[in-house]
mmCIF file of C-alpha atoms and ligand atoms in Angstrom:
data_model
loop_
_atom_site.group_PDB
_atom_site.id
_atom_site.type_symbol
_atom_site.label_atom_id
_atom_site.label_comp_id
_atom_site.label_asym_id
_atom_site.label_seq_id
_atom_site.Cartn_x
_atom_site.Cartn_y
_atom_site.Cartn_z
ATOM 1 C CA MET A 1 192.155 120.473 120.239
ATOM 2 C CA ILE A 2 195.414 122.165 119.342
ATOM 3 C CA VAL A 3 198.331 119.802 119.016
ATOM 4 C CA HIS A 4 201.528 120.893 121.203
ATOM 5 C CA ASP A 5 204.651 119.186 120.614
ATOM 6 C CA LEU A 6 207.280 120.716 123.237
ATOM 7 C CA HIS A 7 210.520 118.970 122.731
ATOM 8 C CA SER A 8 212.373 118.984 119.185
ATOM 9 C CA HIS A 9 215.868 119.449 117.611
ATOM 10 C CA SER A 10 217.472 121.262 114.525
ATOM 11 C CA THR A 11 220.791 121.366 112.867
ATOM 12 C CA ALA A 12 221.560 123.927 115.877
ATOM 13 C CA SER A 13 222.182 120.653 117.819
ATOM 14 C CA ASP A 14 221.826 117.204 116.733
ATOM 15 C CA GLY A 15 218.580 117.417 114.639
ATOM 16 C CA LEU A 16 218.952 116.839 110.717
ATOM 17 C CA LEU A 17 216.430 119.329 109.942
ATOM 18 C CA SER A 18 217.187 123.135 109.756
ATOM 19 C CA PRO A 19 215.087 125.194 111.962
ATOM 20 C CA THR A 20 212.973 126.362 108.873
ATOM 21 C CA GLY A 21 212.602 122.531 107.652
ATOM 22 C CA LEU A 22 211.715 121.707 111.321
ATOM 23 C CA VAL A 23 208.847 124.110 111.391
ATOM 24 C CA GLU A 24 207.639 123.605 108.091
ATOM 25 C CA ARG A 25 207.254 119.895 108.905
ATOM 26 C CA ALA A 26 205.679 120.426 112.131
ATOM 27 C CA ALA A 27 202.995 122.543 110.142
ATOM 28 C CA ALA A 28 202.295 119.760 107.517
ATOM 29 C CA MET A 29 202.235 117.138 110.763
ATOM 30 C CA GLY A 30 199.380 119.383 112.151
ATOM 31 C CA VAL A 31 201.260 120.791 115.157
ATOM 32 C CA GLY A 32 199.833 124.020 116.356
ATOM 33 C CA VAL A 33 202.184 124.747 119.127
ATOM 34 C CA LEU A 34 205.982 123.648 118.739
ATOM 35 C CA ALA A 35 208.829 123.985 120.870
ATOM 36 C CA LEU A 36 212.376 123.941 119.478
ATOM 37 C CA THR A 37 214.621 122.585 122.405
ATOM 38 C CA ASP A 38 218.291 122.261 120.876
ATOM 39 C CA HIS A 39 220.684 120.829 123.412
ATOM 40 C CA ASP A 40 222.551 123.718 125.364
ATOM 41 C CA GLU A 41 221.845 125.892 122.184
ATOM 42 C CA VAL A 42 219.430 128.676 121.292
ATOM 43 C CA SER A 43 220.859 129.746 118.192
ATOM 44 C CA GLY A 44 218.032 128.110 115.975
ATOM 45 C CA LEU A 45 215.103 130.113 117.676
ATOM 46 C CA ALA A 46 215.113 133.367 115.799
ATOM 47 C CA GLU A 47 215.017 131.252 112.216
ATOM 48 C CA ALA A 48 212.215 128.916 113.761
ATOM 49 C CA ARG A 49 210.253 131.839 115.216
ATOM 50 C CA GLU A 50 210.025 133.611 111.704
ATOM 51 C CA THR A 51 209.045 130.318 109.759
ATOM 52 C CA ALA A 52 206.711 129.781 112.462
ATOM 53 C CA ARG A 53 205.022 133.358 111.857
ATOM 54 C CA ARG A 54 205.059 132.620 108.124
ATOM 55 C CA PHE A 55 203.211 129.127 108.747
ATOM 56 C CA GLY A 56 200.762 130.346 111.433
ATOM 57 C CA ILE A 57 201.904 128.194 113.986
ATOM 58 C CA ARG A 58 203.133 129.103 117.518
ATOM 59 C CA LEU A 59 206.890 128.921 118.538
ATOM 60 C CA ILE A 60 207.866 128.312 121.799
ATOM 61 C CA GLY A 61 211.609 129.293 122.564
ATOM 62 C CA GLY A 62 213.162 126.343 124.131
ATOM 63 C CA VAL A 63 216.326 124.661 125.087
ATOM 64 C CA GLU A 64 217.231 121.102 126.589
ATOM 65 C CA VAL A 65 220.099 121.729 129.182
ATOM 66 C CA SER A 66 222.604 118.866 129.794
ATOM 67 C CA VAL A 67 222.766 118.163 133.824
ATOM 68 C CA THR A 68 224.814 115.906 135.769
ATOM 69 C CA TRP A 69 222.905 114.516 138.704
ATOM 70 C CA GLY A 70 223.852 112.125 141.143
ATOM 71 C CA GLY A 71 226.503 110.831 138.549
ATOM 72 C CA ALA A 72 223.955 110.454 135.848
ATOM 73 C CA THR A 73 223.280 112.602 133.075
ATOM 74 C CA VAL A 74 219.856 113.948 133.132
ATOM 75 C CA HIS A 75 218.086 116.617 130.715
ATOM 76 C CA VAL A 76 215.779 119.631 131.728
ATOM 77 C CA VAL A 77 214.041 121.418 129.063
ATOM 78 C CA GLY A 78 213.454 125.051 129.245
ATOM 79 C CA LEU A 79 210.160 126.239 127.770
ATOM 80 C CA ASP A 80 209.306 129.850 126.835
ATOM 81 C CA ILE A 81 212.655 131.452 127.827
ATOM 82 C CA ASP A 82 214.060 134.764 126.847
ATOM 83 C CA ALA A 83 217.082 133.302 124.705
ATOM 84 C CA ALA A 84 218.886 136.651 124.937
ATOM 85 C CA ASP A 85 219.133 136.588 129.040
ATOM 86 C CA PRO A 86 222.879 136.900 129.851
ATOM 87 C CA ALA A 87 223.160 134.239 132.940
ATOM 88 C CA LEU A 88 221.274 131.633 130.824
ATOM 89 C CA ALA A 89 223.624 132.371 127.644
ATOM 90 C CA ALA A 90 226.862 132.206 130.165
ATOM 91 C CA GLY A 91 225.619 128.716 131.391
ATOM 92 C CA LEU A 92 224.474 127.256 127.951
ATOM 93 C CA ALA A 93 228.039 128.184 126.592
ATOM 94 C CA ARG A 94 229.979 126.586 129.591
ATOM 95 C CA ASN A 95 228.033 123.376 128.998
ATOM 96 C CA ARG A 96 228.758 123.913 125.150
ATOM 97 C CA GLY A 97 232.445 124.500 125.950
ATOM 98 C CA GLY A 98 233.090 121.129 127.253
ATOM 99 C CA ARG A 99 231.991 119.316 124.253
ATOM 100 C CA GLY A 100 234.941 119.656 121.889
ATOM 101 C CA GLU A 101 237.654 117.906 124.394
ATOM 102 C CA ARG A 102 234.864 114.955 125.242
ATOM 103 C CA ALA A 103 234.520 114.419 121.458
ATOM 104 C CA ARG A 104 238.352 114.160 121.057
ATOM 105 C CA ARG A 105 238.173 111.427 123.948
ATOM 106 C CA MET A 106 235.420 109.848 122.585
ATOM 107 C CA ALA A 107 237.368 109.663 119.412
ATOM 108 C CA ASP A 108 240.325 108.376 121.236
ATOM 109 C CA GLU A 109 238.389 105.312 122.758
ATOM 110 C CA LEU A 110 236.869 104.471 119.333
ATOM 111 C CA ALA A 111 240.485 104.446 117.800
ATOM 112 C CA ARG A 112 241.516 101.927 120.374
ATOM 113 C CA LEU A 113 239.114 99.745 119.119
ATOM 114 C CA GLY A 114 240.362 100.075 115.476
ATOM 115 C CA ILE A 115 237.586 102.709 114.512
ATOM 116 C CA VAL A 116 239.889 105.431 113.097
ATOM 117 C CA GLY A 117 238.564 108.888 111.788
ATOM 118 C CA ALA A 118 235.687 109.257 114.496
ATOM 119 C CA LEU A 119 236.487 112.893 115.353
ATOM 120 C CA GLU A 120 236.309 114.118 111.483
ATOM 121 C CA GLY A 121 233.727 111.561 110.688
ATOM 122 C CA ALA A 122 231.794 112.990 113.706
ATOM 123 C CA TYR A 123 232.314 116.568 112.810
ATOM 124 C CA ALA A 124 231.169 116.131 109.143
ATOM 125 C CA HIS A 125 227.644 115.348 110.649
ATOM 126 C CA ALA A 126 227.341 118.204 113.042
ATOM 127 C CA GLY A 127 225.507 121.274 111.616
ATOM 128 C CA ASN A 128 226.990 123.267 114.607
ATOM 129 C CA ARG A 129 230.535 122.456 115.487
ATOM 130 C CA ALA A 130 230.076 123.753 118.800
ATOM 131 C CA LEU A 131 227.367 121.362 119.582
ATOM 132 C CA ILE A 132 229.298 118.058 118.766
ATOM 133 C CA GLY A 133 227.631 115.097 120.555
ATOM 134 C CA ARG A 134 227.128 111.641 120.699
ATOM 135 C CA THR A 135 224.362 111.470 117.798
ATOM 136 C CA HIS A 136 226.824 112.851 115.335
ATOM 137 C CA PHE A 137 229.385 110.000 116.572
ATOM 138 C CA ALA A 138 226.302 107.650 116.101
ATOM 139 C CA ARG A 139 225.566 108.606 112.452
ATOM 140 C CA PHE A 140 229.493 108.415 111.691
ATOM 141 C CA LEU A 141 229.126 105.095 113.028
ATOM 142 C CA VAL A 142 226.546 103.761 110.903
ATOM 143 C CA GLU A 143 228.106 105.530 107.868
ATOM 144 C CA ARG A 144 231.441 103.537 108.375
ATOM 145 C CA GLY A 145 229.094 100.404 108.585
ATOM 146 C CA VAL A 146 230.130 99.500 112.171
ATOM 147 C CA VAL A 147 226.574 99.553 113.503
ATOM 148 C CA LYS A 148 223.253 99.132 111.338
ATOM 149 C CA ASP A 149 221.346 101.958 112.724
ATOM 150 C CA VAL A 150 221.381 104.986 115.240
ATOM 151 C CA LYS A 151 219.318 103.103 117.670
ATOM 152 C CA THR A 152 221.575 100.171 117.786
ATOM 153 C CA VAL A 153 224.676 102.618 118.494
ATOM 154 C CA PHE A 154 222.896 103.574 121.707
ATOM 155 C CA LYS A 155 222.624 99.841 122.716
ATOM 156 C CA LYS A 156 226.371 98.874 121.817
ATOM 157 C CA TYR A 157 228.474 101.932 122.050
ATOM 158 C CA LEU A 158 228.556 105.435 123.390
ATOM 159 C CA VAL A 159 226.602 104.717 126.605
ATOM 160 C CA LYS A 160 227.818 103.957 130.024
ATOM 161 C CA GLY A 161 229.642 100.471 130.347
ATOM 162 C CA LYS A 162 230.072 100.468 126.789
ATOM 163 C CA PRO A 163 232.784 101.184 124.200
ATOM 164 C CA GLY A 164 233.431 105.152 123.242
ATOM 165 C CA TYR A 165 231.626 106.186 126.669
ATOM 166 C CA VAL A 166 233.287 109.130 128.215
ATOM 167 C CA HIS A 167 231.927 110.559 131.428
ATOM 168 C CA HIS A 168 231.520 114.026 131.314
ATOM 169 C CA GLU A 169 230.418 116.610 134.169
ATOM 170 C CA TRP A 170 227.451 119.201 132.671
ATOM 171 C CA ALA A 171 225.654 121.593 134.693
ATOM 172 C CA GLY A 172 224.369 121.084 138.095
ATOM 173 C CA LEU A 173 220.606 120.606 138.444
ATOM 174 C CA ALA A 174 219.512 123.568 140.389
ATOM 175 C CA GLU A 175 221.857 125.975 138.477
ATOM 176 C CA ALA A 176 220.027 124.778 135.225
ATOM 177 C CA VAL A 177 216.746 125.398 136.517
ATOM 178 C CA SER A 178 217.835 128.735 137.999
ATOM 179 C CA TRP A 179 219.207 129.798 134.487
ATOM 180 C CA ILE A 180 215.881 128.748 132.873
ATOM 181 C CA ARG A 181 213.498 130.443 135.638
ATOM 182 C CA GLY A 182 216.081 133.247 135.626
ATOM 183 C CA ALA A 183 215.288 133.627 131.681
ATOM 184 C CA GLY A 184 211.243 133.706 132.406
ATOM 185 C CA GLY A 185 211.102 129.968 131.265
ATOM 186 C CA VAL A 186 209.414 126.668 132.772
ATOM 187 C CA ALA A 187 211.977 123.978 133.556
ATOM 188 C CA VAL A 188 210.668 120.444 132.528
ATOM 189 C CA LEU A 189 212.314 117.460 133.404
ATOM 190 C CA ALA A 190 212.863 115.497 130.173
ATOM 191 C CA HIS A 191 212.234 111.889 129.359
ATOM 192 C CA PRO A 192 212.493 110.488 132.619
ATOM 193 C CA GLY A 193 211.607 106.962 131.617
ATOM 194 C CA ARG A 194 215.085 106.933 129.782
ATOM 195 C CA TYR A 195 216.908 107.285 133.107
ATOM 196 C CA THR A 196 218.135 103.897 134.320
ATOM 197 C CA MET A 197 217.761 105.151 137.828
ATOM 198 C CA GLY A 198 215.773 103.092 140.458
ATOM 199 C CA LYS A 199 212.492 104.242 141.680
ATOM 200 C CA GLU A 200 213.886 105.681 144.892
ATOM 201 C CA LYS A 201 216.843 107.645 143.095
ATOM 202 C CA MET A 202 213.899 109.133 140.723
ATOM 203 C CA ARG A 203 211.848 110.445 143.859
ATOM 204 C CA LEU A 204 214.761 111.832 144.962
ATOM 205 C CA LEU A 205 215.412 113.440 141.766
ATOM 206 C CA LEU A 206 211.803 114.636 141.368
ATOM 207 C CA ALA A 207 212.119 116.126 145.098
ATOM 208 C CA GLU A 208 215.369 118.165 144.422
ATOM 209 C CA PHE A 209 214.089 119.035 140.948
ATOM 210 C CA ARG A 210 210.811 120.431 142.608
ATOM 211 C CA ALA A 211 212.652 122.212 145.367
ATOM 212 C CA ALA A 212 215.135 123.919 142.782
ATOM 213 C CA GLY A 213 212.299 125.478 141.340
ATOM 214 C CA GLY A 214 211.649 122.793 138.420
ATOM 215 C CA GLN A 215 207.687 122.825 137.459
ATOM 216 C CA GLY A 216 207.016 120.192 134.900
ATOM 217 C CA ILE A 217 207.847 116.607 133.944
ATOM 218 C CA GLU A 218 207.438 115.067 130.378
ATOM 219 C CA VAL A 219 204.424 112.666 131.040
ATOM 220 C CA VAL A 220 204.282 111.983 127.091
ATOM 221 C CA THR A 221 207.446 111.981 125.167
ATOM 222 C CA GLY A 222 208.750 109.877 122.137
ATOM 223 C CA SER A 223 210.833 107.966 124.516
ATOM 224 C CA HIS A 224 207.747 106.568 126.661
ATOM 225 C CA THR A 225 206.164 103.340 126.091
ATOM 226 C CA PRO A 226 202.425 103.519 126.553
ATOM 227 C CA ASP A 227 202.767 101.993 129.988
ATOM 228 C CA GLN A 228 205.085 104.481 131.118
ATOM 229 C CA VAL A 229 202.685 107.176 130.657
ATOM 230 C CA PRO A 230 200.581 106.750 133.490
ATOM 231 C CA LEU A 231 203.142 106.169 135.663
ATOM 232 C CA PHE A 232 204.661 109.424 135.259
ATOM 233 C CA ALA A 233 201.325 110.972 135.358
ATOM 234 C CA ASP A 234 201.091 109.699 138.731
ATOM 235 C CA LEU A 235 204.575 110.845 139.967
ATOM 236 C CA ALA A 236 203.498 114.448 138.241
ATOM 237 C CA VAL A 237 200.297 114.587 140.434
ATOM 238 C CA GLU A 238 202.395 113.436 143.517
ATOM 239 C CA PHE A 239 205.186 115.789 143.266
ATOM 240 C CA GLY A 240 202.941 118.775 142.090
ATOM 241 C CA LEU A 241 204.516 119.067 138.664
ATOM 242 C CA SER A 242 202.755 120.077 135.538
ATOM 243 C CA ALA A 243 202.940 117.407 132.670
ATOM 244 C CA SER A 244 204.538 118.408 129.336
ATOM 245 C CA ALA A 245 204.395 116.370 125.771
ATOM 246 C CA GLY A 246 206.894 116.427 123.307
ATOM 247 C CA SER A 247 208.118 114.030 120.490
ATOM 248 C CA ASP A 248 212.104 114.463 121.069
ATOM 249 C CA PHE A 249 211.913 114.688 117.141
ATOM 250 C CA HIS A 250 215.556 114.540 115.649
ATOM 251 C CA ALA A 251 215.273 113.189 112.084
ATOM 252 C CA PRO A 252 212.928 111.719 109.556
ATOM 253 C CA GLY A 253 213.271 108.125 109.545
ATOM 254 C CA GLU A 254 215.970 107.875 112.259
ATOM 255 C CA GLY A 255 213.872 105.616 114.656
ATOM 256 C CA GLY A 256 212.551 108.141 116.911
ATOM 257 C CA ARG A 257 209.132 109.715 117.296
ATOM 258 C CA GLU A 258 207.461 111.868 114.499
ATOM 259 C CA LEU A 259 206.431 115.583 115.207
ATOM 260 C CA GLY A 260 203.258 115.869 116.769
ATOM 261 C CA ARG A 261 202.281 111.901 116.990
ATOM 262 C CA LEU A 262 201.799 112.063 120.575
ATOM 263 C CA MET A 263 199.281 110.323 122.865
ATOM 264 C CA PRO A 264 196.890 112.793 124.897
ATOM 265 C CA LEU A 265 197.962 113.585 128.446
ATOM 266 C CA PRO A 266 195.928 111.844 131.217
ATOM 267 C CA GLU A 267 193.039 113.783 132.571
ATOM 268 C CA ARG A 268 194.467 114.066 136.062
ATOM 269 C CA CYS A 269 197.591 115.916 134.539
ATOM 270 C CA ARG A 270 197.629 119.941 134.680
ATOM 271 C CA PRO A 271 199.151 120.733 131.216
ATOM 272 C CA ILE A 272 202.503 122.791 131.199
ATOM 273 C CA TRP A 273 201.008 125.104 128.462
ATOM 274 C CA GLU A 274 198.712 126.656 131.222
ATOM 275 C CA HIS A 275 201.879 128.696 132.194
ATOM 276 C CA TRP A 276 201.759 130.728 129.161
ATOM 277 C CA ALA A 277 198.320 130.285 127.628
HETATM 278 P P1 AMP B 301 224.689 114.177 124.203
HETATM 279 O O1 AMP B 301 224.218 115.230 124.509
HETATM 280 O O2 AMP B 301 226.305 114.430 123.298
HETATM 281 O O3 AMP B 301 225.258 113.264 125.082
HETATM 282 O O4 AMP B 301 223.873 113.154 123.237
HETATM 283 C C1 AMP B 301 222.735 113.018 123.574
HETATM 284 C C2 AMP B 301 222.020 112.441 122.546
HETATM 285 O O5 AMP B 301 222.238 111.294 122.020
HETATM 286 C C3 AMP B 301 220.449 112.409 122.753
HETATM 287 O O6 AMP B 301 219.758 113.787 122.736
HETATM 288 C C4 AMP B 301 219.758 111.638 121.803
HETATM 289 O O7 AMP B 301 219.611 112.627 120.474
HETATM 290 C C5 AMP B 301 220.927 110.626 121.648
HETATM 291 N N1 AMP B 301 220.543 109.772 122.311
HETATM 292 C C6 AMP B 301 220.846 109.440 123.514
HETATM 293 N N2 AMP B 301 220.607 108.065 123.839
HETATM 294 C C7 AMP B 301 219.851 107.542 122.842
HETATM 295 C C8 AMP B 301 219.151 106.297 122.589
HETATM 296 N N3 AMP B 301 219.254 105.449 123.376
HETATM 297 N N4 AMP B 301 218.377 106.111 121.421
HETATM 298 C C9 AMP B 301 218.560 107.076 120.570
HETATM 299 N N5 AMP B 301 219.538 108.223 120.578
HETATM 300 C C10 AMP B 301 220.161 108.444 121.669
HETATM 301 MN MN1 MN B 302 219.456 114.653 120.848
HETATM 302 MN MN1 MN B 303 217.376 114.679 125.819
HETATM 303 MN MN1 MN B 304 216.086 115.948 123.158
#
């Protein structure tokens, strides 16, 4: 059994390990097929691919595209993409372009609460300034002693209805899927269990995603509890979507799932890796 981990982050977005460090750790954890899926960014893929070659593991070129759908933020992972595809590159650049202004507004919100210096503080944690995001603010808030850990930040700050949250318009669902498909990739709806939308809206999302050309859904992810896995396996079967599995690893010891430490896909699921096997 080859261990597939098809969702992970490096310093090219909000991970703490370099692409090389990430691939080395994946190899040490027994991962046989790893996808690097940085947020709106593919600049880590060349280094990751070179390291994967040295360590004898397979690297799937990926990306995690930020999407606004029905007023909510959802993430679409693209797997086995051609990172040089011009339309994909332009779309990702557009998503990245909004991050600086959003960061300034987030810092302004935090300053209103008396938390000063958040912009510089967050950038100090960003390995790639173009990818400034909420995780970098979260690490700053922990460093400043405002909150005890990153997980708690996302309960008390930076999420809808809490201080420091700023609404942002990302790519549309259909355009994100089209960029991924146009670059020869497979489009996968990331961590569906994280979205707070109700059941009916989730079904609407899956129907639209499928109609737009979406091919897969993360059934096993570091974000799902064991009882969410069969629920999303059922939805995958019902909507004719393949199932993916990924840790969404960001950093050692930050509370997320370790690389490669994933439940097997339920038998009734069609594994997403059949698309490139
Ligand atoms: P952004 O793309 O800047 O909106 O940041 C999104 C990132 O914030 C996600 O990819 C996670 O790394 C992090 N994040 C969001 N919600 C949570 C959460 N509940 N717990 C931990 N990290 C989270
Ligand atoms: Mn992230
Ligand atoms: Mn995500
Ligand atoms: Mn992710």
